[in-house]
mmCIF file of C-alpha atoms in Angstrom:
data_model
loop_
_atom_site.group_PDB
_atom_site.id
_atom_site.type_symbol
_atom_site.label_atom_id
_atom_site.label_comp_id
_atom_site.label_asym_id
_atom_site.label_seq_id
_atom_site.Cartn_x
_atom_site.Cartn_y
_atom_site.Cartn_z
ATOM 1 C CA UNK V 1 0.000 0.000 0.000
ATOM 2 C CA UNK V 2 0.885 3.239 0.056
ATOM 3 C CA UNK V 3 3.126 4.887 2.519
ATOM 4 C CA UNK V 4 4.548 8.415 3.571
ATOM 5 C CA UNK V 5 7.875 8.980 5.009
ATOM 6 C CA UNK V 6 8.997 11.803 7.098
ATOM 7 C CA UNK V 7 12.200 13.100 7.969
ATOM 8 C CA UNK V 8 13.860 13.221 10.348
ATOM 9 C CA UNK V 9 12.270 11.462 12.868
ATOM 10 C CA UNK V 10 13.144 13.786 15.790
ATOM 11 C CA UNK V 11 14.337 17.306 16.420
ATOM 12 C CA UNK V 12 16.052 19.077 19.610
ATOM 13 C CA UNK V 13 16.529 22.295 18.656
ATOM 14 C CA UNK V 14 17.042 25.742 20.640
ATOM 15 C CA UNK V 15 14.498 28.337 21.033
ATOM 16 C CA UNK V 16 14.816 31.100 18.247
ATOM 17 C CA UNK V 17 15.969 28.400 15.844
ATOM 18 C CA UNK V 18 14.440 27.833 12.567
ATOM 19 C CA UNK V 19 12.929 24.434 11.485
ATOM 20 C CA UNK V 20 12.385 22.371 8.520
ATOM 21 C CA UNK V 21 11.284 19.021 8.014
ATOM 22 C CA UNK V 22 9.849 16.986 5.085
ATOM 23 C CA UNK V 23 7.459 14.525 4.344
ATOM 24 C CA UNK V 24 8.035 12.124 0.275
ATOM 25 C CA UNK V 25 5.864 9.565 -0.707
ATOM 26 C CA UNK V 26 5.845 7.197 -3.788
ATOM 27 C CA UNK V 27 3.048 7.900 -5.041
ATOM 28 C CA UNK V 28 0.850 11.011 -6.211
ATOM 29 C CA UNK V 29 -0.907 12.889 -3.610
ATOM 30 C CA UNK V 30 -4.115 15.735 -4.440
ATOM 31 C CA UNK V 31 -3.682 17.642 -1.262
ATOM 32 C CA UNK V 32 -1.244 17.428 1.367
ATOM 33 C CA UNK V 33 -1.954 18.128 4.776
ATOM 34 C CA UNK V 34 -0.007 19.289 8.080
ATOM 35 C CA UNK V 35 -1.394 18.677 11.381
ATOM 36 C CA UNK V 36 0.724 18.955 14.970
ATOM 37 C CA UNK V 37 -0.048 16.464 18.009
ATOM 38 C CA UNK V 38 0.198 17.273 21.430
ATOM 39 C CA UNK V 39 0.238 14.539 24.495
ATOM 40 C CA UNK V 40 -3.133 13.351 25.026
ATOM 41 C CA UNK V 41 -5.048 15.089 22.160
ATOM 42 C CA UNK V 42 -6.050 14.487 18.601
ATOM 43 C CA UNK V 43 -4.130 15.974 15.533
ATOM 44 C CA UNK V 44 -4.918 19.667 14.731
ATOM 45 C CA UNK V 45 -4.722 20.835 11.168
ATOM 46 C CA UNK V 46 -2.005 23.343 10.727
ATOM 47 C CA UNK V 47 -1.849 23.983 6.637
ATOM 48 C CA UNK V 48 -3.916 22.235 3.823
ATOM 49 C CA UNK V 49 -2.032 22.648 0.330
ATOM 50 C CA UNK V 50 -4.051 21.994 -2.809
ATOM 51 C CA UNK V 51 -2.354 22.650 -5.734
ATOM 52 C CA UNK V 52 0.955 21.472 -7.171
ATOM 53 C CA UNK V 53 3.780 23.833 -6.141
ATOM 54 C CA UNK V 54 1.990 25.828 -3.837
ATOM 55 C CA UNK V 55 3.590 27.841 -0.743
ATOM 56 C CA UNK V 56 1.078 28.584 2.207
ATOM 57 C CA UNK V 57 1.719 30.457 5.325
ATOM 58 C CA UNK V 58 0.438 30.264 8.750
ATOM 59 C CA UNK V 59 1.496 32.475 11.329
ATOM 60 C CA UNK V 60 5.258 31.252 11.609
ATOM 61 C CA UNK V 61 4.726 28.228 9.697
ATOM 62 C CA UNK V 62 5.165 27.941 5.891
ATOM 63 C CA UNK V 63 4.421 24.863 3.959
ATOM 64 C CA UNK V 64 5.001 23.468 0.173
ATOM 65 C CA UNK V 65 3.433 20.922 -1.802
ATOM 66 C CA UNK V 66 6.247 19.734 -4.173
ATOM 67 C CA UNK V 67 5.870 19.961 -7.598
ATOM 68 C CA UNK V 68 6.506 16.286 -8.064
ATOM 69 C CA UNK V 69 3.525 15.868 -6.329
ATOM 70 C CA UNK V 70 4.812 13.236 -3.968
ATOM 71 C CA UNK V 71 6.283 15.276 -1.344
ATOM 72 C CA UNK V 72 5.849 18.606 1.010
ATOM 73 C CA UNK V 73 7.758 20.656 3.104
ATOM 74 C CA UNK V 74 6.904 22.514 6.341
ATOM 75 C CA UNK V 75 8.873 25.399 8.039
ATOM 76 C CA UNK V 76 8.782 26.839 11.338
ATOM 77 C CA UNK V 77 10.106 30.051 11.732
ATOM 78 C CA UNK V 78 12.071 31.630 15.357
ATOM 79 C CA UNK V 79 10.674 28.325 17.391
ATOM 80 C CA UNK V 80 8.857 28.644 20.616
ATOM 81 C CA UNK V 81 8.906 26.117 23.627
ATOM 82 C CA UNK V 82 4.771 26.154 22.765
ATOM 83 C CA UNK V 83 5.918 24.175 19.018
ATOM 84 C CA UNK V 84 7.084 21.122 21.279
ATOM 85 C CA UNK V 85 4.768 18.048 19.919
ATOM 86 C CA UNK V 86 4.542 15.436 17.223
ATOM 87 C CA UNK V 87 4.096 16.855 13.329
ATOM 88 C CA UNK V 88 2.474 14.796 10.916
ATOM 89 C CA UNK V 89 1.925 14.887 6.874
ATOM 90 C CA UNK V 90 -0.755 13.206 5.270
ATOM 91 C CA UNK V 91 -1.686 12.673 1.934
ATOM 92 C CA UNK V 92 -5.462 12.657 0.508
ATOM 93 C CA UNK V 93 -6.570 10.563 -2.777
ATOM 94 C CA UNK V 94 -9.043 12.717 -3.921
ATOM 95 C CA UNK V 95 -10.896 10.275 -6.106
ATOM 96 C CA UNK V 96 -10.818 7.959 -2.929
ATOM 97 C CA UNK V 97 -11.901 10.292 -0.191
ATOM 98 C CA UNK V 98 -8.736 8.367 1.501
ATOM 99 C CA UNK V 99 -5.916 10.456 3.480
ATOM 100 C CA UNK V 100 -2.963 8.389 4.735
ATOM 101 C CA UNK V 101 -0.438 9.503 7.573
ATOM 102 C CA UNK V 102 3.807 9.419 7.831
ATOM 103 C CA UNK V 103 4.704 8.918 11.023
ATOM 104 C CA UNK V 104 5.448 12.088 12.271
ATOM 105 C CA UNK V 105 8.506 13.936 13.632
ATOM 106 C CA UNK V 106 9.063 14.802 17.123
ATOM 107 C CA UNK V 107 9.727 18.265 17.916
ATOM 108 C CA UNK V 108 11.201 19.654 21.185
ATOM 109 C CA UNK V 109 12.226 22.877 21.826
ATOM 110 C CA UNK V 110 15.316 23.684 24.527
ATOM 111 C CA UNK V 111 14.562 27.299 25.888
ATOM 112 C CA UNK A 1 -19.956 23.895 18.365
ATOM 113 C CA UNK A 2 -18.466 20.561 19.884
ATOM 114 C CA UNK A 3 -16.935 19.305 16.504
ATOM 115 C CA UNK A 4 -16.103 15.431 16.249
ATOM 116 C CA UNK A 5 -17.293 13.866 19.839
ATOM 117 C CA UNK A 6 -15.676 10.387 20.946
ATOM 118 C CA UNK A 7 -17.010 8.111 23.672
ATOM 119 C CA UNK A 8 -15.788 6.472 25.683
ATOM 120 C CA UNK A 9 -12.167 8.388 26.389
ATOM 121 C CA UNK A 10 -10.846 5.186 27.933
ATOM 122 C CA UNK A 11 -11.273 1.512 27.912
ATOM 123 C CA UNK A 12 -10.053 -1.446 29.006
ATOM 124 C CA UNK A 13 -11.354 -5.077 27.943
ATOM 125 C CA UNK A 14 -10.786 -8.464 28.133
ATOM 126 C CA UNK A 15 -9.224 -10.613 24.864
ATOM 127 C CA UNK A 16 -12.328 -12.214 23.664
ATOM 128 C CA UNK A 17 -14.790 -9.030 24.716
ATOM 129 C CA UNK A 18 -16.787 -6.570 22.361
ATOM 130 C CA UNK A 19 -17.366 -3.349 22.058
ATOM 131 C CA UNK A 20 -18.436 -0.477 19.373
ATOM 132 C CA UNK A 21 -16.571 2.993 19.784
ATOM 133 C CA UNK A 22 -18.970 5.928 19.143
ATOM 134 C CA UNK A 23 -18.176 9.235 17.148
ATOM 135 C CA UNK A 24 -20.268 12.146 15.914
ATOM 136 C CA UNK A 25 -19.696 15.179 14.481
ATOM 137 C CA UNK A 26 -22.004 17.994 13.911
ATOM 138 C CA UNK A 27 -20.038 19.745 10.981
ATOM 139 C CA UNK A 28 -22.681 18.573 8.618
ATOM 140 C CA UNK A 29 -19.086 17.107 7.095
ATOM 141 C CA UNK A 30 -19.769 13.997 4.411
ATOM 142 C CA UNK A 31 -16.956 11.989 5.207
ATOM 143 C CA UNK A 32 -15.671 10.382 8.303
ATOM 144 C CA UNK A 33 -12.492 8.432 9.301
ATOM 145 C CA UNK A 34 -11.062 6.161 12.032
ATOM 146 C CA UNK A 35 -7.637 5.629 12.291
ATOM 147 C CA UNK A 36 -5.377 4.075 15.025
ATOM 148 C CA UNK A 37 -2.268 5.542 16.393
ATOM 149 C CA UNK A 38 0.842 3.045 18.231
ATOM 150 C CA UNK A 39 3.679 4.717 19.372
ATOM 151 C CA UNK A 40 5.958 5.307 16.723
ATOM 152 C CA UNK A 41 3.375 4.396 13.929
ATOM 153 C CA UNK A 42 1.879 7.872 12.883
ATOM 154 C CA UNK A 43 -1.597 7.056 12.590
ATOM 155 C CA UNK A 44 -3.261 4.538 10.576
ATOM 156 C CA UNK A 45 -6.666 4.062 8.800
ATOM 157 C CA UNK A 46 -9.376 1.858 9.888
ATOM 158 C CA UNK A 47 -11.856 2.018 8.120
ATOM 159 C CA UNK A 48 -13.207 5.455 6.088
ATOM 160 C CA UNK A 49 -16.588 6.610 4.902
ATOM 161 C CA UNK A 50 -16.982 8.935 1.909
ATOM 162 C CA UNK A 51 -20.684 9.655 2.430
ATOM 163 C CA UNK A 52 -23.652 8.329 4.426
ATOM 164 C CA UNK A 53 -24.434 4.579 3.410
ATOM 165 C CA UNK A 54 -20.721 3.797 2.474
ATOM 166 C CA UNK A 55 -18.181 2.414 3.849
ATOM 167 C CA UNK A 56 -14.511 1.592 2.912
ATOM 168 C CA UNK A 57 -11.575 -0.301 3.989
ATOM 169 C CA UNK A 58 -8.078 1.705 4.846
ATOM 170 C CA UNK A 59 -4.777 0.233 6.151
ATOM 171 C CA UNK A 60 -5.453 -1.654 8.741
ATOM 172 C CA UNK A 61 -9.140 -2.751 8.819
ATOM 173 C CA UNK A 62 -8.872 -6.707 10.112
ATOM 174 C CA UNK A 63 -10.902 -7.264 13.548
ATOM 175 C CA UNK A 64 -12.361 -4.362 12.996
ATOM 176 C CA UNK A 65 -16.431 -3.369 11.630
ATOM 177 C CA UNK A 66 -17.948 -0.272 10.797
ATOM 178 C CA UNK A 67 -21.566 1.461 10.735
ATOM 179 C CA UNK A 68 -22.133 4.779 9.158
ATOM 180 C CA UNK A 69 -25.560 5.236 10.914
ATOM 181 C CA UNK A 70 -26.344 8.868 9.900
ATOM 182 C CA UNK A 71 -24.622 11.451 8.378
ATOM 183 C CA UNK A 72 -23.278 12.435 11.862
ATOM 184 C CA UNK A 73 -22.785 9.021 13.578
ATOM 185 C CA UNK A 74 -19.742 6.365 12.483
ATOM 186 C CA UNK A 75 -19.234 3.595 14.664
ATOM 187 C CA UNK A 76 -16.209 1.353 15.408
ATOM 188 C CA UNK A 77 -16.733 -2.357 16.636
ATOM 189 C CA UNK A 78 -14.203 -4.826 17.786
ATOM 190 C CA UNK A 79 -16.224 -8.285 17.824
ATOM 191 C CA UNK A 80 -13.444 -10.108 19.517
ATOM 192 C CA UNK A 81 -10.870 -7.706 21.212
ATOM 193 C CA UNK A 82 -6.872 -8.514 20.648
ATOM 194 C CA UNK A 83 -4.125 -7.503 22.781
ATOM 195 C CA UNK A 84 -2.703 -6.367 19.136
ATOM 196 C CA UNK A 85 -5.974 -3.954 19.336
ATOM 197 C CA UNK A 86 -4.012 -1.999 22.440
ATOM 198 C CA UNK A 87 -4.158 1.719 20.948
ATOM 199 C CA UNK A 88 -5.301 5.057 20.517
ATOM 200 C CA UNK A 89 -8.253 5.726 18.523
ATOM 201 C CA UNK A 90 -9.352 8.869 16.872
ATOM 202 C CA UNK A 91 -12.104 9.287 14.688
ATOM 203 C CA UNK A 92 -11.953 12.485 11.997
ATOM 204 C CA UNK A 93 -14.448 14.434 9.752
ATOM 205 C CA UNK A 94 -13.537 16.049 6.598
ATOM 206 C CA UNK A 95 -14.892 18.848 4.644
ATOM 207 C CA UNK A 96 -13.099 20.521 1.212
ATOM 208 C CA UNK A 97 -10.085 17.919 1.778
ATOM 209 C CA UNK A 98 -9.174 19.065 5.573
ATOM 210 C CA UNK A 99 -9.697 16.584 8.478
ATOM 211 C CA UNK A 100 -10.711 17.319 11.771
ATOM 212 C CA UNK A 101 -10.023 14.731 14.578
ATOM 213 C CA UNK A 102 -11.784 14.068 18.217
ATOM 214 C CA UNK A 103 -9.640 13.487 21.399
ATOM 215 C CA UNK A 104 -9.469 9.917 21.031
ATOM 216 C CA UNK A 105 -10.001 6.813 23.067
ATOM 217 C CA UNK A 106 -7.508 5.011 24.430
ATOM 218 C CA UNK A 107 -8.336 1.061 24.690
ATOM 219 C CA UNK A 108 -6.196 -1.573 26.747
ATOM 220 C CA UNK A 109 -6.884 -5.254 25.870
ATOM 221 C CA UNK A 110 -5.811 -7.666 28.301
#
């Protein structure tokens, strides 16, 4: 089936620092999607890209759906302790309705 | 506005038990999701429904059934619970391509 990787796994990184992390998949996606994880609660969307080779901003964050289609790219500008927490890409199939997850990377901050 | 409501939070059952997780949502949203999350796994899908009355298999749907009873209501029923069914669920509604999740439940089998 199909499957998303992420990289890197895990991040320790000092507050002020800028970060980037990616998410490549093997196969075509319609829409990517980023969504951070805290302990004990669901996923929360961050950015939804749509369109090959879009850039999309939130606040401090600013995503990128490839223009290969199969991957995406989220940065977080000047961290704050408050980004600790698991990020996650996923991947919809349009036609299919169906929106798989990489595993996530792990984010902490060091003040 | 509560958004996607799970019940129960937590659970613990016996190998061999039942039990149906419940999830609404009262976005009006068409299609719903359950997915599982292990440590170290990201989160994986269950089981997916694209519209009220359908019903379709994701990653990881073995042991598992579904019911979309309304267009706010999709259920989650382990017939005979695992140990291998230890996990967190979450159950998600979507809307122009953007899923929103509930809190989860977190389910020990023994």
């Amino acid at each position: 089936g199909q499957q998303l990787n992420q990289s890197p796994q895990s991040m320790f990184i000092q507050e002020g620092e800028d970060v980037s992390m990616n998410c490549t998949s093997s196969s075509i996606f319609n829409t990517w999607l980023w969504y951070k994880q805290e302990p004990g609660e669901g996923p929360v969307l961050l950015i939804a890209l749509y369109k090959a080779g879009e850039l999309t901003s939130n606040g401090r964050l600013t995503a990128q759906f490839g223009i290969t289609r199969k991957d995406s790219f989220l940065n977080i500008s000047a961290s704050i302790p408050s980004d600790v927490g698991i990020y996650f890409c996923a991947g919809l199939e349009t036609s299919y309705d169906k929106v798989i997850f990489g595993p996530g990377t792990s984010l902490s901050v060091i003040p | 506005n509560a958004g996607v409501t799970q019940t129960p939070k937590f659970q613990v059952l016996k190998t061999g038990q039942s039990m149906t997780l419940q999830c609404a949502q009262d976005m009006n949203h068409n299609s719903m999701y359950w997915y599982r999350q292990d440590p170290g796994m990201g989160l994986r899908l269950i089981y997916y429904s694209a519209s009220e009355g359908t019903t379709d298999k994701g990653e990881v749907p073995n042991g598992y059934n579904v019911s979309r009873l309304n267009k706010r209501e999709f259920s989650l029923r382990l017939e005979s619970a695992a140990p291998s069914q230890t996990s967190v669920y979450f159950c998600a509604s979507s809307e122009f391509r953007s899923l929103f999740f509930g809190s989860g439940t977190q389910l020990s089998v023994l």
